[in-house]
Coordinates of C-alpha atoms in Angstrom, one line a residue:
X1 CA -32.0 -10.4 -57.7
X2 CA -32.9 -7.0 -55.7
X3 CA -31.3 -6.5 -52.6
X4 CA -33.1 -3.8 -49.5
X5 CA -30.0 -1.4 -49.4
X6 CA -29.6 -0.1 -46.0
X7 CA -30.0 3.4 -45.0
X8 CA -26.7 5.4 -43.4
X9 CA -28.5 5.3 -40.3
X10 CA -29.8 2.1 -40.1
X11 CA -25.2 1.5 -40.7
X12 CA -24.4 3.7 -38.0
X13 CA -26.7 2.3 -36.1
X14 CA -24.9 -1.1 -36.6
X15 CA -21.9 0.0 -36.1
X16 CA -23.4 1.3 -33.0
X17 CA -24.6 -2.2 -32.0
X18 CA -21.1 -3.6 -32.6
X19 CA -19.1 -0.5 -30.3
X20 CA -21.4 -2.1 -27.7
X21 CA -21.1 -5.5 -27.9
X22 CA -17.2 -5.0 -28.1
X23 CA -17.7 -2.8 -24.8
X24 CA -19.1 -5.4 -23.3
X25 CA -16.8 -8.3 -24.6
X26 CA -14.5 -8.2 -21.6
X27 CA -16.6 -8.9 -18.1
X28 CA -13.4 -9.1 -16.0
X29 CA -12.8 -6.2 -14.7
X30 CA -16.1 -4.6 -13.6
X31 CA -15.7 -1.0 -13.6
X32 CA -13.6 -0.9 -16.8
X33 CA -16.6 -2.7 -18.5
X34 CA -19.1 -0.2 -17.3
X35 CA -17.0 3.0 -17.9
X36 CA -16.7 1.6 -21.3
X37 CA -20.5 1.2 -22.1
X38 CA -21.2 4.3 -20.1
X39 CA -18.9 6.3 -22.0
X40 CA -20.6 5.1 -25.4
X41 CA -24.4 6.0 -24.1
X42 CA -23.1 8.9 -23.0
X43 CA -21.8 9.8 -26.5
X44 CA -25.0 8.9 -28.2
X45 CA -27.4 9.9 -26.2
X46 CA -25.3 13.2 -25.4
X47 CA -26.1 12.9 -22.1
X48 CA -24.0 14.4 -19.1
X49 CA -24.6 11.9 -16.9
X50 CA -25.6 8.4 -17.2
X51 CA -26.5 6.4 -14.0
X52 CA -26.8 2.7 -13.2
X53 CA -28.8 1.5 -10.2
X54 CA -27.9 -1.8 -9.3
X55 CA -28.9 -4.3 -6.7
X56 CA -27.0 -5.1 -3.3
X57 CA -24.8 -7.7 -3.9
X58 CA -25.6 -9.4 -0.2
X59 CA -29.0 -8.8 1.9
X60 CA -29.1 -5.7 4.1
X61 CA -27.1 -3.9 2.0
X62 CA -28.7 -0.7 0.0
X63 CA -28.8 -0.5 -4.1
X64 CA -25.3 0.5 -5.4
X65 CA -25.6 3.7 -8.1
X66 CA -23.0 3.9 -10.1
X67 CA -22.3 7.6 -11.6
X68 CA -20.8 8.2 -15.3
X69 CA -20.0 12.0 -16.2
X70 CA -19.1 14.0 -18.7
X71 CA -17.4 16.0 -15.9
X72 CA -17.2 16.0 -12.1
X73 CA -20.5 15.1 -10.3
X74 CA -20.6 19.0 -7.9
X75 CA -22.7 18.7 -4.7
X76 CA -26.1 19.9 -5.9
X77 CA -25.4 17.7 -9.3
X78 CA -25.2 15.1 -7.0
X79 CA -27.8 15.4 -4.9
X80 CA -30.4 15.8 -7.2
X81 CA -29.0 12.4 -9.2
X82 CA -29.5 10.2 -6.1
X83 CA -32.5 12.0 -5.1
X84 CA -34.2 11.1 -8.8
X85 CA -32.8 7.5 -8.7
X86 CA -34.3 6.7 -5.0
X87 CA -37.4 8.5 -6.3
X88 CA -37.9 6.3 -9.3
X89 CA -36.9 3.1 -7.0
X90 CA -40.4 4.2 -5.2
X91 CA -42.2 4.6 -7.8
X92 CA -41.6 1.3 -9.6
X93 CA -41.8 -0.2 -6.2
X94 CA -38.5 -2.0 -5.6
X95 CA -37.2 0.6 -2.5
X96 CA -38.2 3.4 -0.7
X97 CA -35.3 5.4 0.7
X98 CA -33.3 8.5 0.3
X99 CA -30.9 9.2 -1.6
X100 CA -28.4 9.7 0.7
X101 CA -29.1 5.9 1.6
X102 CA -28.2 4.9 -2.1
X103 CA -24.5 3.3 -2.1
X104 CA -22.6 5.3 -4.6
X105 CA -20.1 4.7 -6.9
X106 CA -18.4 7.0 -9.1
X107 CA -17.0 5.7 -12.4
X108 CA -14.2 7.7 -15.0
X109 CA -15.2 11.5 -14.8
X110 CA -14.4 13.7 -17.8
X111 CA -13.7 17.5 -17.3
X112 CA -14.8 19.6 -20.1
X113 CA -12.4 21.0 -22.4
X114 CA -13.2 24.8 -21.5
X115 CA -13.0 23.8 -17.8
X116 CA -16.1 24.9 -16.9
X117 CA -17.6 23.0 -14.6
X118 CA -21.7 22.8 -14.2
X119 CA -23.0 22.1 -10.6
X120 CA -26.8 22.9 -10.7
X121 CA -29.8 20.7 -10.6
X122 CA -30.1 17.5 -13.2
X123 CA -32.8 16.5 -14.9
X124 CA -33.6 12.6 -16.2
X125 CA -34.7 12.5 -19.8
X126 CA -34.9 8.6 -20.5
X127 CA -34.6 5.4 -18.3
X128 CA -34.8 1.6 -18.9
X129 CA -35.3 -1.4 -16.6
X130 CA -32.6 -3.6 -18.0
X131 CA -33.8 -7.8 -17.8
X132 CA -33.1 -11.2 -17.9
X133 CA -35.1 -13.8 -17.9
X134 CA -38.0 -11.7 -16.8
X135 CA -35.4 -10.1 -13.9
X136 CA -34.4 -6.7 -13.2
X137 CA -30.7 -6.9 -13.3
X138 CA -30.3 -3.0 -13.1
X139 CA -31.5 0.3 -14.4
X140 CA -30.0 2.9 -16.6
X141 CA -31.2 6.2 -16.1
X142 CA -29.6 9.3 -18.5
X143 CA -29.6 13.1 -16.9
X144 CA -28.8 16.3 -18.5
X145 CA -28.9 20.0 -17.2
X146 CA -31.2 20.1 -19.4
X147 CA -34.8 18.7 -19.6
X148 CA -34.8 17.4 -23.2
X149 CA -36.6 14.5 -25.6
X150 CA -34.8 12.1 -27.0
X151 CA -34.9 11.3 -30.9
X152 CA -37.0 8.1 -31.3
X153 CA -34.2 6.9 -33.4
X154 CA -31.8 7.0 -30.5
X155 CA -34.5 5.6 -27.8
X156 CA -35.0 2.6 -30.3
X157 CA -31.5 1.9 -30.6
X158 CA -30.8 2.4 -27.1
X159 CA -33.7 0.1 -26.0
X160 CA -32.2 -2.3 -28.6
X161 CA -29.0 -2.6 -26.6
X162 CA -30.7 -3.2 -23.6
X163 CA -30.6 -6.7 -23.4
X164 CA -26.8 -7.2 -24.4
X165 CA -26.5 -4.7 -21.8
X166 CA -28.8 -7.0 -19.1
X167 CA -26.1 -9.9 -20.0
X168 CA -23.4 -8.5 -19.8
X169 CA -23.6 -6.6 -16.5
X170 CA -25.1 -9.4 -14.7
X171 CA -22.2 -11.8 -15.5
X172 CA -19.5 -8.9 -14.6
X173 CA -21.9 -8.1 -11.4
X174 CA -21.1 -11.8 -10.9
X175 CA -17.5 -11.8 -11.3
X176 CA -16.9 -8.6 -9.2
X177 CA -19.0 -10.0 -6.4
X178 CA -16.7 -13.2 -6.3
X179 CA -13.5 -10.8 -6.2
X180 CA -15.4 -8.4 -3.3
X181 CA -16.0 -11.8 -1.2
X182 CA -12.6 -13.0 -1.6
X183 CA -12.0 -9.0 -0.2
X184 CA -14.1 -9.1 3.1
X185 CA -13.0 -9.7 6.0
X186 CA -15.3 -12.2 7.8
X187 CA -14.9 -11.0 11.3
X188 CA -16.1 -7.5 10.6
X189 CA -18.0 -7.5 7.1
X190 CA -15.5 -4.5 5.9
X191 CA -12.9 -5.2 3.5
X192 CA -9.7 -6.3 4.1
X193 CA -6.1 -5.5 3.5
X194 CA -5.9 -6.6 0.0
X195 CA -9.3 -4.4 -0.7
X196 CA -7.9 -1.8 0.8
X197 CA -5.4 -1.1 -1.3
X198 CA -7.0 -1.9 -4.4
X199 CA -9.5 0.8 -3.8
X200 CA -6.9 3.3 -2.3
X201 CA -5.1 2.7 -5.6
X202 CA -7.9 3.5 -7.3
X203 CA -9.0 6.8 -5.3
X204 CA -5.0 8.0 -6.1
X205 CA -5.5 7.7 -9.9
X206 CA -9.1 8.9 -9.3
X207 CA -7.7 11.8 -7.7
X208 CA -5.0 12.6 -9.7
X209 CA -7.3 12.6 -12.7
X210 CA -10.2 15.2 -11.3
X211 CA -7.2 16.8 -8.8
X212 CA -9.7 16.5 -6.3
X213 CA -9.3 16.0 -2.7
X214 CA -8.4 12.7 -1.1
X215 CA -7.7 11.3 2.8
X216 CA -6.8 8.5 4.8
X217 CA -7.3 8.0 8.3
X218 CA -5.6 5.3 10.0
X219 CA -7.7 3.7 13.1
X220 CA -6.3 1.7 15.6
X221 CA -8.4 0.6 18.6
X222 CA -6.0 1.2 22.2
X223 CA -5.2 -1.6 24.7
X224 CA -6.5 -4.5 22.8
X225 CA -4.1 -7.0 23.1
X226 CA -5.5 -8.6 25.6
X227 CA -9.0 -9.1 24.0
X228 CA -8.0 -10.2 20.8
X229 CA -9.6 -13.9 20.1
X230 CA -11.9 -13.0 23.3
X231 CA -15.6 -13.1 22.3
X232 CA -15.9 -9.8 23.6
X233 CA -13.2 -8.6 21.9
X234 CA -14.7 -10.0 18.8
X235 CA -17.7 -8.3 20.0
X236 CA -16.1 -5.0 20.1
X237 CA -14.3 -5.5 16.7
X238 CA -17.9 -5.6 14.7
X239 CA -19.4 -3.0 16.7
X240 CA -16.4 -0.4 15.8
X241 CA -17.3 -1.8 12.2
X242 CA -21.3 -1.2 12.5
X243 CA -20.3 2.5 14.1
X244 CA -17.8 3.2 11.1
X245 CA -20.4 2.1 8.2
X246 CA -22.5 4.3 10.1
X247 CA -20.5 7.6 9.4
X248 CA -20.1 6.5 5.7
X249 CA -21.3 9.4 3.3
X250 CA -22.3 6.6 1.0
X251 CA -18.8 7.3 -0.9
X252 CA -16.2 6.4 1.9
X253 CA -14.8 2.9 2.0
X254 CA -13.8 1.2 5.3
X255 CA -11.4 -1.8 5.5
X256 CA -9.6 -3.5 8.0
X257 CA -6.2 -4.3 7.8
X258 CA -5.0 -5.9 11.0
X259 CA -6.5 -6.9 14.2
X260 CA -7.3 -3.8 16.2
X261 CA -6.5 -1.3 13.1
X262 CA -9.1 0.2 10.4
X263 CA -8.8 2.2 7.5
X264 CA -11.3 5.0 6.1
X265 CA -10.8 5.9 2.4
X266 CA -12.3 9.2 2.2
X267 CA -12.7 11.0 -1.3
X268 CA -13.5 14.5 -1.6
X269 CA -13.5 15.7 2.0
X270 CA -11.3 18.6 3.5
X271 CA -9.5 19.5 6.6
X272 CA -12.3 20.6 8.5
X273 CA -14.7 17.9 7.6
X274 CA -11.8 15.2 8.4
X275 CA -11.7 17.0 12.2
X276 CA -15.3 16.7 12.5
X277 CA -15.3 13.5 11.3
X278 CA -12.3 11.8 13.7
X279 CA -14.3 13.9 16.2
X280 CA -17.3 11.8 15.5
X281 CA -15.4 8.7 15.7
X282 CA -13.6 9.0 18.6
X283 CA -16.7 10.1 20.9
X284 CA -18.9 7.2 19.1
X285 CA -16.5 5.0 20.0
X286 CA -16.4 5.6 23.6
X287 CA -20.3 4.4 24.0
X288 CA -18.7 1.1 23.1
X289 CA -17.2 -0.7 26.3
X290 CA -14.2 -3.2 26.4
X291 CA -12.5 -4.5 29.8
X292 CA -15.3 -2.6 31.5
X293 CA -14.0 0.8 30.0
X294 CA -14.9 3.2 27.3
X295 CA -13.5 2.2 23.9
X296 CA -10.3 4.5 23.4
X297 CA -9.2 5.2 19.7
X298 CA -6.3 6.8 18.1
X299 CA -6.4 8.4 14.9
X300 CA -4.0 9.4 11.8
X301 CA -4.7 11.5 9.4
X302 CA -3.0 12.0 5.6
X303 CA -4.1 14.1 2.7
X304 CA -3.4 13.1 -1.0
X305 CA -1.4 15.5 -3.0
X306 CA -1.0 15.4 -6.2
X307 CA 1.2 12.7 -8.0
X308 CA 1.5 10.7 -4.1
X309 CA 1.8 6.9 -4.2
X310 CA -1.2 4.6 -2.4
X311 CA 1.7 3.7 -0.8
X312 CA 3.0 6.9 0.5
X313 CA -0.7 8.2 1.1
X314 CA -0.9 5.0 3.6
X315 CA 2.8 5.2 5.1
X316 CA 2.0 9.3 6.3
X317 CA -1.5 8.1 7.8
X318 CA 0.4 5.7 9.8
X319 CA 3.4 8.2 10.8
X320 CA 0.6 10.8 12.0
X321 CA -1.1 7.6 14.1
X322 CA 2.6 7.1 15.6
X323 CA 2.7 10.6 16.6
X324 CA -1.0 10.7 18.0
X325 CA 0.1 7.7 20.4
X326 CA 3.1 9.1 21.2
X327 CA 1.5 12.4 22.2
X328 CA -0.8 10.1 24.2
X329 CA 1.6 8.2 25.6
X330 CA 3.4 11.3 27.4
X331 CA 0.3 12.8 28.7
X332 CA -0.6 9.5 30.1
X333 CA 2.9 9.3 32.1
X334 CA 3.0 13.0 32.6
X335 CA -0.9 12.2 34.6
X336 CA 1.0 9.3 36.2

């Protein structure tokens, strides 16, 4: 009896299949998972950046783009990634929005062994709607600073994988959805204490890893004792929220971790920009009224450095938030 021998290609290309499905084995933990498969299609594919456009995981929320690189994602890198992805949202007509309204999510970030890092514009050189059951579960969209074709070899295999790829991402996208629940706080929508120092964890290693810039502020709303369980207060607690999404850069995370007191998470962002930005947040918050009176917020800042603890990011916030009140305090009685 003859038996077809396989070609080394068609075997690698096995083996291939197999990385993936191992990749994929584990739906737990939901960025691991995808870091894994990213990092294999970027490999592969020899892409520098591989992109996954997902959708919100409540109504009114924006599609979440999660970002694989082969190095840092610089400004102009970025923008022409989100750009692209909102762009081919329009034109397979499922949004139209910019790109700055994309949600994004950066995943593991490799920096090149020469340390030479690329920020110019990226171009997409292959894309696929991944499905289930006749459903868009996500797209995966590969970018290069170069505009090159793909070997049809490598876009059959990748369209192969597809499918197992459709599968697995929509049962980890249902997993992580369950954890973000359990994570939200239902007064405000934000996340709470717990998901607020699961992602500052992650922004420290994050940080540590590209030694790129990290803050904290720590928000705590003035005189609010007496509101707290009013409706109004209640009232005043979700529009704070709605005003602090509204100043998210599409990166930032905002949680709450006690009654009156907020936390923004704010990657790659510098001195200046955190003055402009507590700026922002203190006169926004005055157009909100409580007790008949402007909403009054004080505001600690903290910067990362390198090899700092979540927990020591967190406790410096708070120490700058006790001198900020303190400082208020004695103007107030020196006015008195």
């Amino acid at each position: 009896m003859r038996h077809n021998a396989i070609s080394s290609d068609e075997f690698e290309d096995l083996q291939r299949k197999v990385a993936c499905a191992e990749a994929c084995a584990d739906p737990i933990n939901f960025d691991q998972m995808l870091n894994r498969v990213c990092s294999l299609l970027n490999k592969w594919a020899q892409a520098d950046v591989v992109t996954l456009i997902l959708p919100p995981e409540e109504e009114g929320l924006e599609p979440m783009l999660h970002v694989f690189g082969q190095q840092p994602l610089l400004p102009i890198s970025e923008r022409s990634v989100r750009d692209d992805c909102a762009s081919l949202l329009t034109s397979l007509e499922y949004a139209e929005l910019p790109g700055e309204a994309l949600r994004l999510r950066r995943g593991a970030e490799l920096t090149p062994i020469n340390g030479v890092l690329r920020d110019d514009y990226m171009y997409r050189f292959w894309w696929h709607e991944m499905k289930l059951d006749g459903q868009t579960v996500g797209i995966v969209a590969l970018y290069g600073f170069v505009d090159w074709v793909l070997s049809p070899r490598v876009r059959r295999l990748l369209a192969s994988l597809m499918p197992m790829l459709a599968a697995a991402i929509n049962n980890a996208a249902a997993i992580e959805n369950l954890r973000m629940q359990s994570d939200r706080d239902e007064m405000t929508g934000l996340i709470n204490q717990r998901g607020v120092f699961d992602q500052l964890d992650r922004e420290c290693n994050r940080a540590l890893s590209t030694e790129r810039e990290l803050a904290v502020l720590l928000c705590e709303i003035e005189d609010f004792d007496a509101f707290a369980g009013t409706v109004e207060g209640d009232g005043a607690l979700q529009t704070f929220s709605e005003l602090a999404l509204s100043l998210d850069r599409g990166f930032d995370i905002v949680g709450r971790i006690a009654t009156n007191e907020f936390v923004f998470i704010l990657p790659e962002i510098d001195q200046i920009e955190v003055i402009k930005l507590v700026e922002s947040i203190t006169s926004s918050a005055e157009q909100i009224t409580l007790g008949g009176r402007p909403l009054s917020v004080s505001i600690g800042h903290a910067q990362y450095e390198t090899g700092m603890s979540s927990d020591t990011l967190l406790h410096n916030a708070d120490e700058a938030l006790f001198e900020v009140r303190r400082r208020r305090a004695l103007s107030q009685s020196s006015v008195g």
